[in-house]
């Protein structure tokens, strides 16, 4: 509690200062410093995210998917391309000085997503590994499961709506909502938020699963969209894009791939939605940075 300064107090201090000038000067300096500190503390803005921000690396693995999310000294890898891309992903992560992954996510059981995860699990300390509840029984996925077991780790199937922390970021599993005949639609779908910005990772989800999320009132809004199924015409429908409202879309696909990804229909829809598109087949690995307020592309 503060009290009023009386005139007698000022007179006393003046007398003290005349007798002990050096000591009085020290007292004045200390008092001024205290006042400045109090003022700064009262007017200090609320900081909701650290200054170093969040980085998402969309690693060029050719015709496949792999994303590395970095925030506050914690790391999450989502997919790792085909088996032959495993060494590329491992080298990319090591070049960043990372030796431990807090989370590894296998979105679904197709080789161009889970194939390289064997090398990742064998090369890094991993805390938690997530997998789709309906990953299938493809050879690459079964080999990944064996590798996880050999490393004495366990595969976890996340609950719908489960939320986790990654540094100062938070991510939530919003899909899949049910088992599908098409394993692509069984992809784990992750929405990650950092401050006022958000990222959506869709695996190979097609328009069918996209519409299911919308009908379920899932929050698909994002600043950055990892385009489903490498830009296939069967994904990124108009309804989904207008609900998501992404500013940036990243397409992960191989140069001159046999599937013709990304398809012109998808590129046209993204253009109509006013989305800036970055492609690994044209640019190589792509890095998107968030300071918690805005997102932008950084040099890989």
PDB file of N, CA and C in Angstrom, residues 44-106:
ATOM      1  N   UNK A  44       3.344  -4.543 -18.783  1.00  0.00           N
ATOM      2  CA  UNK A  44       3.934  -5.605 -19.583  1.00  0.00           C
ATOM      3  C   UNK A  44       2.849  -6.342 -20.364  1.00  0.00           C
ATOM      4  N   UNK A  45       3.002  -6.492 -21.698  1.00  0.00           N
ATOM      5  CA  UNK A  45       1.973  -7.185 -22.475  1.00  0.00           C
ATOM      6  C   UNK A  45       1.957  -8.674 -22.151  1.00  0.00           C
ATOM      7  N   UNK A  46       0.805  -9.298 -22.318  1.00  0.00           N
ATOM      8  CA  UNK A  46       0.692 -10.731 -22.091  1.00  0.00           C
ATOM      9  C   UNK A  46       1.281 -11.474 -23.281  1.00  0.00           C
ATOM     10  N   UNK A  47       2.286 -12.315 -23.038  1.00  0.00           N
ATOM     11  CA  UNK A  47       2.929 -13.077 -24.100  1.00  0.00           C
ATOM     12  C   UNK A  47       2.377 -14.495 -24.067  1.00  0.00           C
ATOM     13  N   UNK A  48       1.717 -14.905 -25.131  1.00  0.00           N
ATOM     14  CA  UNK A  48       1.100 -16.228 -25.156  1.00  0.00           C
ATOM     15  C   UNK A  48       1.948 -17.264 -25.864  1.00  0.00           C
ATOM     16  N   UNK A  49       2.942 -16.841 -26.634  1.00  0.00           N
ATOM     17  CA  UNK A  49       3.809 -17.787 -27.334  1.00  0.00           C
ATOM     18  C   UNK A  49       5.248 -17.310 -27.214  1.00  0.00           C
ATOM     19  N   UNK A  50       6.210 -18.231 -27.210  1.00  0.00           N
ATOM     20  CA  UNK A  50       7.609 -17.839 -27.112  1.00  0.00           C
ATOM     21  C   UNK A  50       8.082 -17.156 -28.387  1.00  0.00           C
ATOM     22  N   UNK A  51       9.169 -16.404 -28.279  1.00  0.00           N
ATOM     23  CA  UNK A  51       9.636 -15.616 -29.412  1.00  0.00           C
ATOM     24  C   UNK A  51      10.194 -16.462 -30.550  1.00  0.00           C
ATOM     25  N   UNK A  52      10.667 -17.698 -30.238  1.00  0.00           N
ATOM     26  CA  UNK A  52      11.298 -18.478 -31.306  1.00  0.00           C
ATOM     27  C   UNK A  52      10.281 -19.135 -32.229  1.00  0.00           C
ATOM     28  N   UNK A  53       9.027 -19.220 -31.830  1.00  0.00           N
ATOM     29  CA  UNK A  53       7.967 -19.639 -32.726  1.00  0.00           C
ATOM     30  C   UNK A  53       7.901 -21.132 -33.018  1.00  0.00           C
ATOM     31  N   UNK A  54       7.107 -21.449 -34.024  1.00  0.00           N
ATOM     32  CA  UNK A  54       6.859 -22.823 -34.445  1.00  0.00           C
ATOM     33  C   UNK A  54       7.247 -22.991 -35.909  1.00  0.00           C
ATOM     34  N   UNK A  55       7.892 -24.112 -36.210  1.00  0.00           N
ATOM     35  CA  UNK A  55       8.310 -24.414 -37.575  1.00  0.00           C
ATOM     36  C   UNK A  55       7.711 -25.752 -38.004  1.00  0.00           C
ATOM     37  N   UNK A  56       7.156 -25.783 -39.209  1.00  0.00           N
ATOM     38  CA  UNK A  56       6.691 -27.039 -39.785  1.00  0.00           C
ATOM     39  C   UNK A  56       7.484 -27.284 -41.069  1.00  0.00           C
ATOM     40  N   UNK A  57       8.191 -28.400 -41.091  1.00  0.00           N
ATOM     41  CA  UNK A  57       8.996 -28.784 -42.252  1.00  0.00           C
ATOM     42  C   UNK A  57       8.229 -29.834 -43.049  1.00  0.00           C
ATOM     43  N   UNK A  58       7.900 -29.504 -44.274  1.00  0.00           N
ATOM     44  CA  UNK A  58       7.275 -30.454 -45.183  1.00  0.00           C
ATOM     45  C   UNK A  58       8.417 -31.046 -46.001  1.00  0.00           C
ATOM     46  N   UNK A  59       8.883 -32.208 -45.568  1.00  0.00           N
ATOM     47  CA  UNK A  59      10.119 -32.784 -46.100  1.00  0.00           C
ATOM     48  C   UNK A  59       9.869 -33.391 -47.477  1.00  0.00           C
ATOM     49  N   UNK A  60      10.739 -33.079 -48.409  1.00  0.00           N
ATOM     50  CA  UNK A  60      10.622 -33.617 -49.760  1.00  0.00           C
ATOM     51  C   UNK A  60      11.043 -35.088 -49.753  1.00  0.00           C
ATOM     52  N   UNK A  61      10.061 -35.976 -49.841  1.00  0.00           N
ATOM     53  CA  UNK A  61      10.343 -37.416 -49.872  1.00  0.00           C
ATOM     54  C   UNK A  61       9.888 -38.011 -51.204  1.00  0.00           C
ATOM     55  N   UNK A  62       9.794 -37.160 -52.232  1.00  0.00           N
ATOM     56  CA  UNK A  62       9.301 -37.641 -53.517  1.00  0.00           C
ATOM     57  C   UNK A  62       7.805 -37.867 -53.438  1.00  0.00           C
ATOM     58  N   UNK A  63       7.336 -38.983 -54.020  1.00  0.00           N
ATOM     59  CA  UNK A  63       5.902 -39.269 -54.021  1.00  0.00           C
ATOM     60  C   UNK A  63       5.508 -39.895 -52.678  1.00  0.00           C
ATOM     61  N   UNK A  64       5.279 -39.027 -51.712  1.00  0.00           N
ATOM     62  CA  UNK A  64       4.937 -39.475 -50.373  1.00  0.00           C
ATOM     63  C   UNK A  64       4.727 -38.276 -49.472  1.00  0.00           C
ATOM     64  N   UNK A  65       4.606 -38.543 -48.177  1.00  0.00           N
ATOM     65  CA  UNK A  65       4.351 -37.485 -47.199  1.00  0.00           C
ATOM     66  C   UNK A  65       5.304 -37.604 -46.023  1.00  0.00           C
ATOM     67  N   UNK A  66       5.741 -36.456 -45.512  1.00  0.00           N
ATOM     68  CA  UNK A  66       6.492 -36.423 -44.258  1.00  0.00           C
ATOM     69  C   UNK A  66       6.546 -34.982 -43.775  1.00  0.00           C
ATOM     70  N   UNK A  67       6.096 -34.771 -42.527  1.00  0.00           N
ATOM     71  CA  UNK A  67       6.101 -33.436 -41.935  1.00  0.00           C
ATOM     72  C   UNK A  67       6.746 -33.488 -40.548  1.00  0.00           C
ATOM     73  N   UNK A  68       7.616 -32.543 -40.284  1.00  0.00           N
ATOM     74  CA  UNK A  68       8.280 -32.427 -38.986  1.00  0.00           C
ATOM     75  C   UNK A  68       7.847 -31.115 -38.342  1.00  0.00           C
ATOM     76  N   UNK A  69       7.251 -31.216 -37.155  1.00  0.00           N
ATOM     77  CA  UNK A  69       6.770 -30.035 -36.440  1.00  0.00           C
ATOM     78  C   UNK A  69       7.706 -29.775 -35.263  1.00  0.00           C
ATOM     79  N   UNK A  70       8.205 -28.539 -35.162  1.00  0.00           N
ATOM     80  CA  UNK A  70       9.174 -28.173 -34.123  1.00  0.00           C
ATOM     81  C   UNK A  70       8.641 -26.993 -33.319  1.00  0.00           C
ATOM     82  N   UNK A  71       8.585 -27.154 -31.997  1.00  0.00           N
ATOM     83  CA  UNK A  71       8.095 -26.070 -31.153  1.00  0.00           C
ATOM     84  C   UNK A  71       8.632 -26.215 -29.733  1.00  0.00           C
ATOM     85  N   UNK A  72       9.296 -25.178 -29.245  1.00  0.00           N
ATOM     86  CA  UNK A  72       9.742 -25.149 -27.865  1.00  0.00           C
ATOM     87  C   UNK A  72      10.656 -26.293 -27.475  1.00  0.00           C
ATOM     88  N   UNK A  73      11.490 -26.753 -28.397  1.00  0.00           N
ATOM     89  CA  UNK A  73      12.405 -27.844 -28.090  1.00  0.00           C
ATOM     90  C   UNK A  73      11.760 -29.212 -28.115  1.00  0.00           C
ATOM     91  N   UNK A  74      10.528 -29.316 -28.620  1.00  0.00           N
ATOM     92  CA  UNK A  74       9.864 -30.598 -28.785  1.00  0.00           C
ATOM     93  C   UNK A  74       9.552 -30.822 -30.263  1.00  0.00           C
ATOM     94  N   UNK A  75       9.428 -32.117 -30.639  1.00  0.00           N
ATOM     95  CA  UNK A  75       9.357 -32.443 -32.058  1.00  0.00           C
ATOM     96  C   UNK A  75       8.359 -33.570 -32.326  1.00  0.00           C
ATOM     97  N   UNK A  76       7.607 -33.394 -33.401  1.00  0.00           N
ATOM     98  CA  UNK A  76       6.660 -34.414 -33.852  1.00  0.00           C
ATOM     99  C   UNK A  76       6.881 -34.672 -35.331  1.00  0.00           C
ATOM    100  N   UNK A  77       7.033 -35.951 -35.688  1.00  0.00           N
ATOM    101  CA  UNK A  77       7.151 -36.346 -37.087  1.00  0.00           C
ATOM    102  C   UNK A  77       5.868 -37.038 -37.509  1.00  0.00           C
ATOM    103  N   UNK A  78       5.304 -36.560 -38.619  1.00  0.00           N
ATOM    104  CA  UNK A  78       4.093 -37.158 -39.180  1.00  0.00           C
ATOM    105  C   UNK A  78       4.476 -37.827 -40.497  1.00  0.00           C
ATOM    106  N   UNK A  79       4.473 -39.157 -40.514  1.00  0.00           N
ATOM    107  CA  UNK A  79       4.810 -39.952 -41.703  1.00  0.00           C
ATOM    108  C   UNK A  79       6.275 -39.761 -42.116  1.00  0.00           C
ATOM    109  N   UNK A  80       6.727 -40.641 -43.012  1.00  0.00           N
ATOM    110  CA  UNK A  80       8.133 -40.575 -43.440  1.00  0.00           C
ATOM    111  C   UNK A  80       8.332 -41.133 -44.838  1.00  0.00           C
ATOM    112  N   UNK A  81       7.305 -41.005 -45.695  1.00  0.00           N
ATOM    113  CA  UNK A  81       7.462 -41.415 -47.075  1.00  0.00           C
ATOM    114  C   UNK A  81       7.606 -42.915 -47.245  1.00  0.00           C
ATOM    115  N   UNK A  82       8.121 -43.316 -48.391  1.00  0.00           N
ATOM    116  CA  UNK A  82       8.313 -44.728 -48.728  1.00  0.00           C
ATOM    117  C   UNK A  82       9.520 -45.299 -47.986  1.00  0.00           C
ATOM    118  N   UNK A  83       9.704 -46.637 -48.006  1.00  0.00           N
ATOM    119  CA  UNK A  83      10.886 -47.211 -47.351  1.00  0.00           C
ATOM    120  C   UNK A  83      12.204 -46.589 -47.822  1.00  0.00           C
ATOM    121  N   UNK A  84      12.303 -46.300 -49.116  1.00  0.00           N
ATOM    122  CA  UNK A  84      13.544 -45.728 -49.641  1.00  0.00           C
ATOM    123  C   UNK A  84      13.767 -44.293 -49.181  1.00  0.00           C
ATOM    124  N   UNK A  85      12.703 -43.634 -48.691  1.00  0.00           N
ATOM    125  CA  UNK A  85      12.829 -42.249 -48.217  1.00  0.00           C
ATOM    126  C   UNK A  85      13.223 -42.172 -46.750  1.00  0.00           C
ATOM    127  N   UNK A  86      13.258 -43.316 -46.071  1.00  0.00           N
ATOM    128  CA  UNK A  86      13.579 -43.313 -44.648  1.00  0.00           C
ATOM    129  C   UNK A  86      14.899 -42.644 -44.334  1.00  0.00           C
ATOM    130  N   UNK A  87      15.929 -42.944 -45.117  1.00  0.00           N
ATOM    131  CA  UNK A  87      17.245 -42.352 -44.876  1.00  0.00           C
ATOM    132  C   UNK A  87      17.231 -40.844 -45.120  1.00  0.00           C
ATOM    133  N   UNK A  88      16.425 -40.398 -46.078  1.00  0.00           N
ATOM    134  CA  UNK A  88      16.299 -38.959 -46.349  1.00  0.00           C
ATOM    135  C   UNK A  88      15.707 -38.238 -45.150  1.00  0.00           C
ATOM    136  N   UNK A  89      14.670 -38.817 -44.570  1.00  0.00           N
ATOM    137  CA  UNK A  89      14.015 -38.209 -43.415  1.00  0.00           C
ATOM    138  C   UNK A  89      14.951 -38.201 -42.212  1.00  0.00           C
ATOM    139  N   UNK A  90      15.636 -39.319 -41.971  1.00  0.00           N
ATOM    140  CA  UNK A  90      16.574 -39.409 -40.843  1.00  0.00           C
ATOM    141  C   UNK A  90      17.673 -38.360 -40.978  1.00  0.00           C
ATOM    142  N   UNK A  91      18.237 -38.238 -42.161  1.00  0.00           N
ATOM    143  CA  UNK A  91      19.311 -37.261 -42.392  1.00  0.00           C
ATOM    144  C   UNK A  91      18.798 -35.834 -42.213  1.00  0.00           C
ATOM    145  N   UNK A  92      17.593 -35.566 -42.697  1.00  0.00           N
ATOM    146  CA  UNK A  92      17.004 -34.225 -42.576  1.00  0.00           C
ATOM    147  C   UNK A  92      16.857 -33.853 -41.103  1.00  0.00           C
ATOM    148  N   UNK A  93      16.348 -34.781 -40.303  1.00  0.00           N
ATOM    149  CA  UNK A  93      16.140 -34.506 -38.883  1.00  0.00           C
ATOM    150  C   UNK A  93      17.477 -34.322 -38.166  1.00  0.00           C
ATOM    151  N   UNK A  94      18.442 -35.174 -38.475  1.00  0.00           N
ATOM    152  CA  UNK A  94      19.764 -35.070 -37.836  1.00  0.00           C
ATOM    153  C   UNK A  94      20.446 -33.759 -38.179  1.00  0.00           C
ATOM    154  N   UNK A  95      20.274 -33.309 -39.415  1.00  0.00           N
ATOM    155  CA  UNK A  95      20.899 -32.048 -39.830  1.00  0.00           C
ATOM    156  C   UNK A  95      20.363 -30.861 -39.038  1.00  0.00           C
ATOM    157  N   UNK A  96      19.189 -31.018 -38.437  1.00  0.00           N
ATOM    158  CA  UNK A  96      18.617 -29.971 -37.589  1.00  0.00           C
ATOM    159  C   UNK A  96      19.103 -30.081 -36.145  1.00  0.00           C
ATOM    160  N   UNK A  97      19.952 -31.074 -35.880  1.00  0.00           N
ATOM    161  CA  UNK A  97      20.485 -31.249 -34.529  1.00  0.00           C
ATOM    162  C   UNK A  97      19.529 -31.939 -33.574  1.00  0.00           C
ATOM    163  N   UNK A  98      18.554 -32.651 -34.135  1.00  0.00           N
ATOM    164  CA  UNK A  98      17.538 -33.317 -33.315  1.00  0.00           C
ATOM    165  C   UNK A  98      17.935 -34.777 -33.106  1.00  0.00           C
ATOM    166  N   UNK A  99      17.881 -35.248 -31.872  1.00  0.00           N
ATOM    167  CA  UNK A  99      18.187 -36.657 -31.599  1.00  0.00           C
ATOM    168  C   UNK A  99      17.050 -37.386 -30.881  1.00  0.00           C
ATOM    169  N   UNK A 100      15.960 -36.672 -30.608  1.00  0.00           N
ATOM    170  CA  UNK A 100      14.815 -37.286 -29.945  1.00  0.00           C
ATOM    171  C   UNK A 100      13.520 -36.734 -30.531  1.00  0.00           C
ATOM    172  N   UNK A 101      12.556 -37.614 -30.732  1.00  0.00           N
ATOM    173  CA  UNK A 101      11.241 -37.213 -31.218  1.00  0.00           C
ATOM    174  C   UNK A 101      10.213 -37.479 -30.123  1.00  0.00           C
ATOM    175  N   UNK A 102       9.466 -36.451 -29.772  1.00  0.00           N
ATOM    176  CA  UNK A 102       8.458 -36.609 -28.729  1.00  0.00           C
ATOM    177  C   UNK A 102       7.260 -37.403 -29.236  1.00  0.00           C
ATOM    178  N   UNK A 103       6.933 -37.199 -30.521  1.00  0.00           N
ATOM    179  CA  UNK A 103       5.811 -37.927 -31.116  1.00  0.00           C
ATOM    180  C   UNK A 103       6.179 -38.358 -32.536  1.00  0.00           C
ATOM    181  N   UNK A 104       5.766 -39.564 -32.886  1.00  0.00           N
ATOM    182  CA  UNK A 104       5.814 -40.037 -34.267  1.00  0.00           C
ATOM    183  C   UNK A 104       4.401 -40.470 -34.625  1.00  0.00           C
ATOM    184  N   UNK A 105       3.915 -40.012 -35.777  1.00  0.00           N
ATOM    185  CA  UNK A 105       2.542 -40.306 -36.188  1.00  0.00           C
ATOM    186  C   UNK A 105       2.553 -41.055 -37.514  1.00  0.00           C
ATOM    187  N   UNK A 106       1.882 -42.200 -37.527  1.00  0.00           N
ATOM    188  CA  UNK A 106       1.631 -42.932 -38.773  1.00  0.00           C
ATOM    189  C   UNK A 106       0.178 -42.670 -39.149  1.00  0.00           C
TER     190      UNK A 106
END
